[in-house]
Amino acid sequence: MIENSYIEINKKALKNNYEFIRNLIGANCELTSVVKGNAYGHGIKNFVPTAHECGVKSFAVFSATEAKEILDTGLDFSRIMIMGNIDNDQLSWAVENDIEVYVFDQLRLSNIALQAAKQGKKAKVHIEVETGLNRTGFNRKDLTKTLEFIRNNKDSVEISGMCSHLAGAENIANYYRINKQIKRFDNLEKVFQEQEVTAGKNHLACSAAMLNYPKTVKDLVRIGILQYGLWPSKEVKMAYMVKNKVMEDPLIPVLSWKSKVMSTKIVKMGEYVGYGNSLLAETDMRIATIPVGYSDGFARSLSNQGKVIIAGHRLDVVGIVNMNLCIVDVTNAEEVKIGDEVVMIGEQNGTNISVASFSDFSNQLNYELLTRLPNDIPRIITK
Ligand SMILES: *Cc1c(COP(=O)(O)O)cnc(C)c1O
């Protein structure tokens, strides 16, 4: 079968990134791999087993559906944690499979306790506390009642963790707000101690927090973007490299995205290329068509903006990005021919296009571009 494009997942890069993270957090902190958004586009089905081979057995997702995908790999896990959405009628399934669930309101807590009681089993919950993100989480004033409920239902609920999320640790402009959140979290840790409930693992840090606010590295860190070899923001990268006096990026991107040239042809001077009039050939031009378009996650905003690599040349995407195709100017790359490898993300003969560079072309965030890569693009693990 001919694929329009494919994604490579590089295991050596992943290993390198885990080593980098583990060195920062030390031996007593648990690294939980965040694989929401289909493992940031890397594909849960392929990424989780590869991470597992690198020694990671603790995973966090947004939804029950994603948790099920992890379970379906059939591997042994030390932790699968749902940080977001789970339906009432999936709670029983979660308890049965030892899936840990964030709770941020009394309703979910009561419901999961009820399901656990029916099974004669303990539900494993993470108590999310409000520290200032103002999204989900128990407010301080409700916490005493919540912890009392848990004490009274010891046989059906067990606290696996207490946690909160920061409101933009990747941007120094949020410094004041983040520090306030950290202080609140530290105070709430004391509340848990006073209420004499064992809080399990305390966790607050995402990638940016781990780097910018080392104090947020508690018993566990929830690491998404960094494990994939990408920085939460340029600012975080620069801050790390300057502070640690390193000249070379310590991370290696895990994902590459590639395709092949489908066709080439000459367009005469004075003709328009592709739909409409967005590109006028000002000389005789040679173009190559690539079977990758916005339905594949190659954003329409890359029209006349994007770059790809063919035959070692960094080349311009010209005209409008179509649903299934884009057009590349190969006028000055004579050797380009049908079947040549095209790199949308990754490296070819020492030339590189990073995910981060897409934000320069199209204002698309690292995170957004990756999660828009469709699940049906084949993922291939490389060594
Ligand atoms: C996505 C997410 C993370 C991971 O964030 P990164 O910036 O990718 O490291 C951590 N915690 C929560 C609650 C999240 O939603």
Short mmCIF file of C-alpha atoms and ligand atoms in Angstrom, two decimals:
data_model
loop_
_atom_site.label_atom_id
_atom_site.label_comp_id
_atom_site.label_asym_id
_atom_site.label_seq_id
_atom_site.Cartn_x
_atom_site.Cartn_y
_atom_site.Cartn_z
CA MET A 1 0.00 0.00 0.00
CA ILE A 2 1.25 3.49 -0.80
CA GLU A 3 0.99 5.92 2.08
CA ASN A 4 0.67 9.62 1.44
CA SER A 5 2.95 10.30 4.37
CA TYR A 6 4.37 8.59 7.43
CA ILE A 7 5.69 9.49 10.85
CA GLU A 8 8.89 8.15 12.36
CA ILE A 9 9.30 7.82 16.13
CA ASN A 10 12.96 7.71 17.09
CA LYS A 11 13.62 5.59 20.16
CA LYS A 12 17.20 6.78 20.68
CA ALA A 13 15.97 10.38 20.84
CA LEU A 14 13.31 9.41 23.36
CA LYS A 15 15.88 7.66 25.53
CA ASN A 16 18.09 10.76 25.41
CA ASN A 17 15.21 13.00 26.50
CA TYR A 18 14.24 10.74 29.40
CA GLU A 19 17.85 10.76 30.60
CA PHE A 20 17.82 14.56 30.50
CA ILE A 21 14.58 14.71 32.50
CA ARG A 22 15.63 12.06 35.03
CA ASN A 23 18.87 13.92 35.70
CA LEU A 24 16.88 17.03 36.55
CA ILE A 25 14.31 15.42 38.85
CA GLY A 26 16.59 12.99 40.67
CA ALA A 27 15.97 9.42 41.74
CA ASN A 28 13.20 10.09 44.26
CA CYS A 29 10.75 11.75 41.91
CA GLU A 30 8.47 9.80 39.61
CA LEU A 31 8.41 10.71 35.93
CA THR A 32 4.87 10.44 34.58
CA SER A 33 4.66 10.59 30.82
CA VAL A 34 1.78 12.77 29.60
CA VAL A 35 0.30 11.19 26.46
CA LYS A 36 -2.93 13.13 26.01
CA GLY A 37 -3.74 14.37 22.48
CA ASN A 38 -2.73 10.96 21.06
CA ALA A 39 0.68 11.33 22.71
CA TYR A 40 1.03 14.84 21.27
CA GLY A 41 0.43 13.37 17.82
CA HIS A 42 3.09 10.68 18.20
CA GLY A 43 0.34 8.05 18.47
CA ILE A 44 -0.46 6.38 21.82
CA LYS A 45 -0.38 2.88 20.30
CA ASN A 46 3.23 3.21 19.18
CA PHE A 47 4.56 5.76 21.59
CA VAL A 48 3.53 4.10 24.87
CA PRO A 49 5.28 0.77 24.17
CA THR A 50 8.41 2.66 23.06
CA ALA A 51 8.40 4.77 26.24
CA HIS A 52 7.81 1.57 28.21
CA GLU A 53 10.96 0.08 26.65
CA CYS A 54 12.78 3.17 27.93
CA GLY A 55 11.65 2.27 31.45
CA VAL A 56 8.59 4.52 31.77
CA LYS A 57 5.55 2.80 33.28
CA SER A 58 3.60 5.77 34.56
CA PHE A 59 1.28 7.61 32.15
CA ALA A 60 -1.23 10.43 32.27
CA VAL A 61 -4.01 11.19 29.80
CA PHE A 62 -6.97 13.52 29.51
CA SER A 63 -9.80 11.05 28.94
CA ALA A 64 -11.01 7.54 29.67
CA THR A 65 -10.83 6.67 25.97
CA GLU A 66 -7.11 7.41 25.96
CA ALA A 67 -6.61 5.44 29.18
CA LYS A 68 -8.25 2.47 27.49
CA GLU A 69 -5.87 2.76 24.55
CA ILE A 70 -2.95 2.52 26.96
CA LEU A 71 -4.47 -0.50 28.71
CA ASP A 72 -5.02 -2.17 25.34
CA THR A 73 -1.27 -2.29 24.72
CA GLY A 74 -1.35 -5.09 27.31
CA LEU A 75 1.85 -3.98 29.06
CA ASP A 76 2.36 -3.67 32.81
CA PHE A 77 1.93 -0.15 34.13
CA SER A 78 2.71 1.38 37.50
CA ARG A 79 0.21 4.18 36.94
CA ILE A 80 -2.41 5.26 34.43
CA MET A 81 -3.95 8.56 35.43
CA ILE A 82 -6.92 10.40 33.90
CA MET A 83 -6.46 14.13 34.43
CA GLY A 84 -9.69 15.21 32.78
CA ASN A 85 -12.85 13.70 31.41
CA ILE A 86 -14.52 10.48 32.43
CA ASP A 87 -18.22 9.68 32.23
CA ASN A 88 -20.14 8.43 35.20
CA ASP A 89 -20.70 5.09 33.54
CA GLN A 90 -16.94 4.64 33.00
CA LEU A 91 -16.06 5.09 36.67
CA SER A 92 -16.73 1.47 37.48
CA TRP A 93 -14.42 0.41 34.64
CA ALA A 94 -11.72 2.74 35.96
CA VAL A 95 -11.89 1.25 39.45
CA GLU A 96 -11.86 -2.28 38.08
CA ASN A 97 -8.70 -1.58 36.06
CA ASP A 98 -6.87 0.45 38.73
CA ILE A 99 -7.04 3.55 36.57
CA GLU A 100 -6.39 6.58 38.75
CA VAL A 101 -8.76 9.50 38.33
CA TYR A 102 -8.49 13.20 39.08
CA VAL A 103 -11.38 14.40 41.23
CA PHE A 104 -12.16 18.08 41.41
CA ASP A 105 -15.71 18.09 42.73
CA GLN A 106 -17.74 16.23 45.31
CA LEU A 107 -20.05 14.68 42.71
CA ARG A 108 -17.31 12.73 40.95
CA LEU A 109 -15.82 11.78 44.30
CA SER A 110 -19.15 10.42 45.62
CA ASN A 111 -19.84 8.60 42.36
CA ILE A 112 -16.50 6.87 42.17
CA ALA A 113 -16.68 5.92 45.86
CA LEU A 114 -20.08 4.36 45.21
CA GLN A 115 -18.79 2.31 42.26
CA ALA A 116 -15.78 1.18 44.26
CA ALA A 117 -17.96 0.14 47.21
CA LYS A 118 -20.04 -2.01 44.85
CA GLN A 119 -16.86 -3.83 43.83
CA GLY A 120 -15.50 -4.03 47.34
CA LYS A 121 -12.46 -2.24 46.01
CA LYS A 122 -10.76 1.11 46.56
CA ALA A 123 -10.96 3.86 43.95
CA LYS A 124 -7.61 5.58 43.41
CA VAL A 125 -8.10 9.31 43.21
CA HIS A 126 -5.96 12.38 42.81
CA ILE A 127 -7.40 15.34 44.65
CA GLU A 128 -7.01 18.36 42.40
CA VAL A 129 -6.79 21.54 44.40
CA GLU A 130 -7.43 25.07 43.17
CA THR A 131 -4.30 27.19 43.35
CA GLY A 132 -5.12 29.89 40.82
CA LEU A 133 -5.50 28.40 37.34
CA ASN A 134 -9.26 28.66 37.95
CA ARG A 135 -10.24 25.80 35.71
CA THR A 136 -10.96 22.75 37.85
CA GLY A 137 -10.03 21.89 41.44
CA PHE A 138 -11.40 21.99 45.00
CA ASN A 139 -11.41 25.37 46.64
CA ARG A 140 -9.70 25.68 50.01
CA LYS A 141 -13.00 26.18 51.82
CA ASP A 142 -14.46 22.90 50.51
CA LEU A 143 -11.36 20.84 51.12
CA THR A 144 -11.99 20.03 54.79
CA LYS A 145 -15.35 18.50 53.89
CA THR A 146 -13.80 16.57 51.01
CA LEU A 147 -11.07 15.12 53.16
CA GLU A 148 -13.63 14.24 55.82
CA PHE A 149 -15.62 12.34 53.17
CA ILE A 150 -12.49 10.42 52.24
CA ARG A 151 -11.73 9.59 55.90
CA ASN A 152 -15.30 8.33 56.27
CA ASN A 153 -15.03 6.23 53.13
CA LYS A 154 -11.58 4.75 53.65
CA ASP A 155 -12.65 1.36 52.35
CA SER A 156 -13.77 2.68 48.99
CA VAL A 157 -11.49 5.66 48.28
CA GLU A 158 -7.76 6.00 48.48
CA ILE A 159 -5.82 9.18 47.78
CA SER A 160 -3.13 8.42 45.22
CA GLY A 161 -2.12 12.02 44.94
CA MET A 162 -2.88 15.67 45.47
CA CYS A 163 -2.22 17.94 42.58
CA SER A 164 -2.70 21.23 40.79
CA HIS A 165 -1.73 22.76 37.46
CA LEU A 166 0.08 26.04 36.81
CA ALA A 167 -1.27 28.84 34.66
CA GLY A 168 1.56 29.23 32.15
CA ALA A 169 4.93 28.33 33.68
CA GLU A 170 6.54 28.66 30.22
CA ASN A 171 6.20 32.42 30.21
CA ILE A 172 8.10 34.66 32.62
CA ALA A 173 5.31 37.24 32.35
CA ASN A 174 3.29 34.92 34.60
CA TYR A 175 6.00 34.84 37.28
CA TYR A 176 3.95 36.56 39.97
CA ARG A 177 0.85 34.41 39.41
CA ILE A 178 2.85 31.16 39.30
CA ASN A 179 4.69 31.93 42.52
CA LYS A 180 1.39 32.63 44.23
CA GLN A 181 0.14 29.24 43.03
CA ILE A 182 3.24 27.48 44.34
CA LYS A 183 2.77 29.09 47.77
CA ARG A 184 -0.89 28.06 47.85
CA PHE A 185 0.01 24.51 46.90
CA ASP A 186 2.59 24.31 49.69
CA ASN A 187 -0.01 25.53 52.17
CA LEU A 188 -2.54 22.98 50.96
CA GLU A 189 0.02 20.21 51.45
CA LYS A 190 -0.01 21.21 55.11
CA VAL A 191 -3.81 21.02 55.20
CA PHE A 192 -3.63 17.43 54.02
CA GLN A 193 -1.11 16.65 56.73
CA GLU A 194 -3.22 18.32 59.42
CA GLN A 195 -6.31 16.44 58.29
CA GLU A 196 -4.31 13.25 58.65
CA VAL A 197 -4.97 11.85 55.25
CA THR A 198 -2.08 10.28 53.40
CA ALA A 199 -1.89 12.24 50.22
CA GLY A 200 0.04 9.72 48.13
CA LYS A 201 2.14 11.58 45.59
CA ASN A 202 2.05 15.36 45.53
CA HIS A 203 2.45 16.76 42.04
CA LEU A 204 2.42 20.19 40.47
CA ALA A 205 5.04 20.36 37.72
CA CYS A 206 4.67 20.14 33.95
CA SER A 207 7.74 20.46 31.66
CA ALA A 208 8.09 24.24 31.95
CA ALA A 209 7.54 24.26 35.71
CA MET A 210 10.19 21.59 36.24
CA LEU A 211 12.70 23.77 34.40
CA ASN A 212 11.70 27.26 35.53
CA TYR A 213 10.50 26.54 39.09
CA PRO A 214 12.52 23.61 40.54
CA LYS A 215 10.52 23.93 43.78
CA THR A 216 7.52 22.48 41.92
CA VAL A 217 9.32 19.15 41.51
CA LYS A 218 7.59 17.23 44.30
CA ASP A 219 6.99 13.43 44.41
CA LEU A 220 6.03 13.22 40.75
CA VAL A 221 6.30 15.34 37.61
CA ARG A 222 3.84 15.26 34.69
CA ILE A 223 6.03 15.62 31.61
CA GLY A 224 4.55 16.08 28.16
CA ILE A 225 6.29 18.20 25.54
CA LEU A 226 9.86 17.81 26.83
CA GLN A 227 9.95 14.01 26.47
CA TYR A 228 9.11 14.45 22.79
CA GLY A 229 12.27 16.51 22.46
CA LEU A 230 10.57 19.89 22.19
CA TRP A 231 10.59 22.90 24.49
CA PRO A 232 7.44 24.39 26.03
CA SER A 233 8.53 27.75 24.57
CA LYS A 234 11.61 29.38 23.09
CA GLU A 235 11.87 31.37 26.30
CA VAL A 236 12.20 28.23 28.44
CA LYS A 237 14.85 26.85 26.12
CA MET A 238 16.93 30.03 26.22
CA ALA A 239 16.61 30.35 29.99
CA TYR A 240 17.82 26.77 30.43
CA MET A 241 20.74 27.08 28.00
CA VAL A 242 21.96 30.39 29.35
CA LYS A 243 21.66 29.36 32.99
CA ASN A 244 23.45 26.06 32.40
CA LYS A 245 25.95 27.50 29.90
CA VAL A 246 25.18 24.88 27.26
CA MET A 247 25.50 25.80 23.61
CA GLU A 248 23.82 22.76 22.14
CA ASP A 249 20.19 21.75 22.57
CA PRO A 250 20.19 18.83 25.03
CA LEU A 251 16.89 17.52 23.64
CA ILE A 252 16.43 15.48 20.46
CA PRO A 253 13.07 15.65 18.66
CA VAL A 254 11.44 12.22 18.61
CA LEU A 255 9.11 12.71 15.65
CA SER A 256 9.81 13.09 11.94
CA TRP A 257 7.14 13.44 9.27
CA LYS A 258 7.90 12.43 5.71
CA SER A 259 6.33 11.91 2.32
CA LYS A 260 7.40 11.43 -1.32
CA VAL A 261 7.24 13.59 -4.42
CA MET A 262 4.11 12.60 -6.34
CA SER A 263 4.68 14.54 -9.54
CA THR A 264 6.78 17.32 -11.08
CA LYS A 265 6.08 19.72 -13.92
CA ILE A 266 6.97 23.00 -15.58
CA VAL A 267 4.77 26.08 -15.26
CA LYS A 268 5.27 28.83 -17.81
CA MET A 269 6.10 32.38 -16.82
CA GLY A 270 2.93 34.47 -16.40
CA GLU A 271 0.73 31.52 -15.35
CA TYR A 272 -0.89 31.12 -11.92
CA VAL A 273 -0.01 28.06 -9.83
CA GLY A 274 -2.77 26.11 -8.07
CA TYR A 275 -6.16 27.46 -7.00
CA GLY A 276 -6.97 31.10 -7.53
CA ASN A 277 -4.30 33.72 -7.94
CA SER A 278 -2.19 33.38 -4.82
CA LEU A 279 0.95 32.56 -6.83
CA LEU A 280 1.97 34.00 -10.18
CA ALA A 281 4.96 32.37 -11.89
CA GLU A 282 7.31 35.29 -12.52
CA THR A 283 9.72 33.08 -14.45
CA ASP A 284 9.36 29.62 -15.94
CA MET A 285 9.00 27.47 -12.83
CA ARG A 286 9.39 23.84 -11.96
CA ILE A 287 7.04 22.57 -9.29
CA ALA A 288 6.67 19.32 -7.34
CA THR A 289 3.39 18.14 -5.84
CA ILE A 290 3.42 16.40 -2.45
CA PRO A 291 0.45 14.26 -1.32
CA VAL A 292 0.11 16.10 1.99
CA GLY A 293 -2.51 18.74 2.71
CA TYR A 294 -4.56 20.29 5.46
CA SER A 295 -6.50 17.07 6.00
CA ASP A 296 -3.15 15.57 7.07
CA GLY A 297 -2.46 18.38 9.52
CA PHE A 298 -0.35 20.47 7.12
CA ALA A 299 -2.15 23.69 7.94
CA ARG A 300 -3.72 25.88 5.29
CA SER A 301 -1.91 28.78 6.93
CA LEU A 302 1.29 27.30 5.47
CA SER A 303 0.13 28.43 2.01
CA ASN A 304 3.04 30.37 0.44
CA GLN A 305 4.75 30.11 3.88
CA GLY A 306 5.72 26.51 4.62
CA LYS A 307 9.05 24.81 3.93
CA VAL A 308 9.93 21.21 3.16
CA ILE A 309 13.21 19.44 2.44
CA ILE A 310 13.76 17.50 -0.78
CA ALA A 311 17.14 16.24 -2.03
CA GLY A 312 18.79 18.12 0.80
CA HIS A 313 17.30 21.49 -0.24
CA ARG A 314 15.07 23.58 1.96
CA LEU A 315 12.25 24.54 -0.42
CA ASP A 316 9.21 26.83 -0.41
CA VAL A 317 5.61 25.70 -0.37
CA VAL A 318 3.93 27.79 -3.07
CA GLY A 319 0.28 28.57 -3.62
CA ILE A 320 -2.59 27.41 -1.44
CA VAL A 321 -2.26 24.25 0.64
CA ASN A 322 -5.04 21.92 -0.63
CA MET A 323 -6.93 19.27 1.26
CA ASN A 324 -4.63 16.46 0.12
CA LEU A 325 -1.82 18.24 -1.71
CA CYS A 326 0.68 20.99 -1.54
CA ILE A 327 2.97 22.40 -4.20
CA VAL A 328 6.69 23.04 -3.77
CA ASP A 329 8.91 25.28 -5.87
CA VAL A 330 11.79 23.11 -7.16
CA THR A 331 12.96 25.49 -9.87
CA ASN A 332 16.42 25.68 -8.32
CA ALA A 333 16.62 22.04 -7.27
CA GLU A 334 16.97 20.38 -10.65
CA GLU A 335 17.72 16.90 -9.33
CA VAL A 336 14.33 16.59 -7.58
CA LYS A 337 12.33 13.76 -9.13
CA ILE A 338 9.20 11.69 -8.57
CA GLY A 339 9.54 9.38 -5.57
CA ASP A 340 12.13 11.49 -3.75
CA GLU A 341 11.77 11.65 0.02
CA VAL A 342 10.12 14.84 1.28
CA VAL A 343 10.66 15.94 4.89
CA MET A 344 7.97 18.11 6.45
CA ILE A 345 9.38 17.71 9.97
CA GLY A 346 12.81 16.32 10.69
CA GLU A 347 16.21 16.05 9.08
CA GLN A 348 17.62 15.18 5.69
CA ASN A 349 21.32 15.39 4.75
CA GLY A 350 22.05 17.76 7.63
CA THR A 351 19.18 20.12 6.78
CA ASN A 352 16.48 20.37 9.39
CA ILE A 353 12.89 21.57 9.82
CA SER A 354 11.82 21.62 13.44
CA VAL A 355 8.28 21.57 14.77
CA ALA A 356 9.13 24.82 16.51
CA SER A 357 9.96 26.44 13.14
CA PHE A 358 6.34 25.99 12.10
CA SER A 359 5.35 28.69 14.54
CA ASP A 360 7.62 31.01 12.57
CA PHE A 361 5.83 30.14 9.31
CA SER A 362 2.26 30.00 10.55
CA ASN A 363 1.85 31.08 14.16
CA GLN A 364 0.98 27.50 15.08
CA LEU A 365 2.16 26.34 18.49
CA ASN A 366 4.37 23.21 18.89
CA TYR A 367 1.58 21.57 20.80
CA GLU A 368 -1.14 22.41 18.32
CA LEU A 369 0.70 21.30 15.21
CA LEU A 370 1.56 17.92 16.70
CA THR A 371 -1.89 17.10 17.99
CA ARG A 372 -3.36 17.87 14.57
CA LEU A 373 -1.39 15.05 12.97
CA PRO A 374 -4.15 12.53 12.18
CA ASN A 375 -4.16 9.14 13.82
CA ASP A 376 -4.33 7.33 10.47
CA ILE A 377 -0.88 8.44 9.34
CA PRO A 378 1.27 5.33 9.94
CA ARG A 379 3.80 5.60 12.76
CA ILE A 380 7.10 3.74 12.39
CA ILE A 381 9.53 3.22 15.26
CA THR A 382 13.18 3.80 14.29
CA LYS A 383 16.24 2.91 16.38
C1 LIG B 1 -0.70 18.67 29.44
C2 LIG B 1 -0.51 18.66 30.88
C3 LIG B 1 0.77 18.48 31.42
C4 LIG B 1 2.02 18.37 30.58
O1 LIG B 1 2.38 19.61 30.05
P1 LIG B 1 3.73 19.82 29.21
O2 LIG B 1 3.85 21.28 29.08
O3 LIG B 1 3.50 19.17 27.90
O4 LIG B 1 4.82 19.17 29.97
C5 LIG B 1 0.86 18.42 32.80
N1 LIG B 1 -0.23 18.52 33.59
C6 LIG B 1 -1.46 18.69 33.09
C7 LIG B 1 -2.62 18.80 34.01
C8 LIG B 1 -1.65 18.77 31.73
O5 LIG B 1 -2.87 18.96 31.23
#
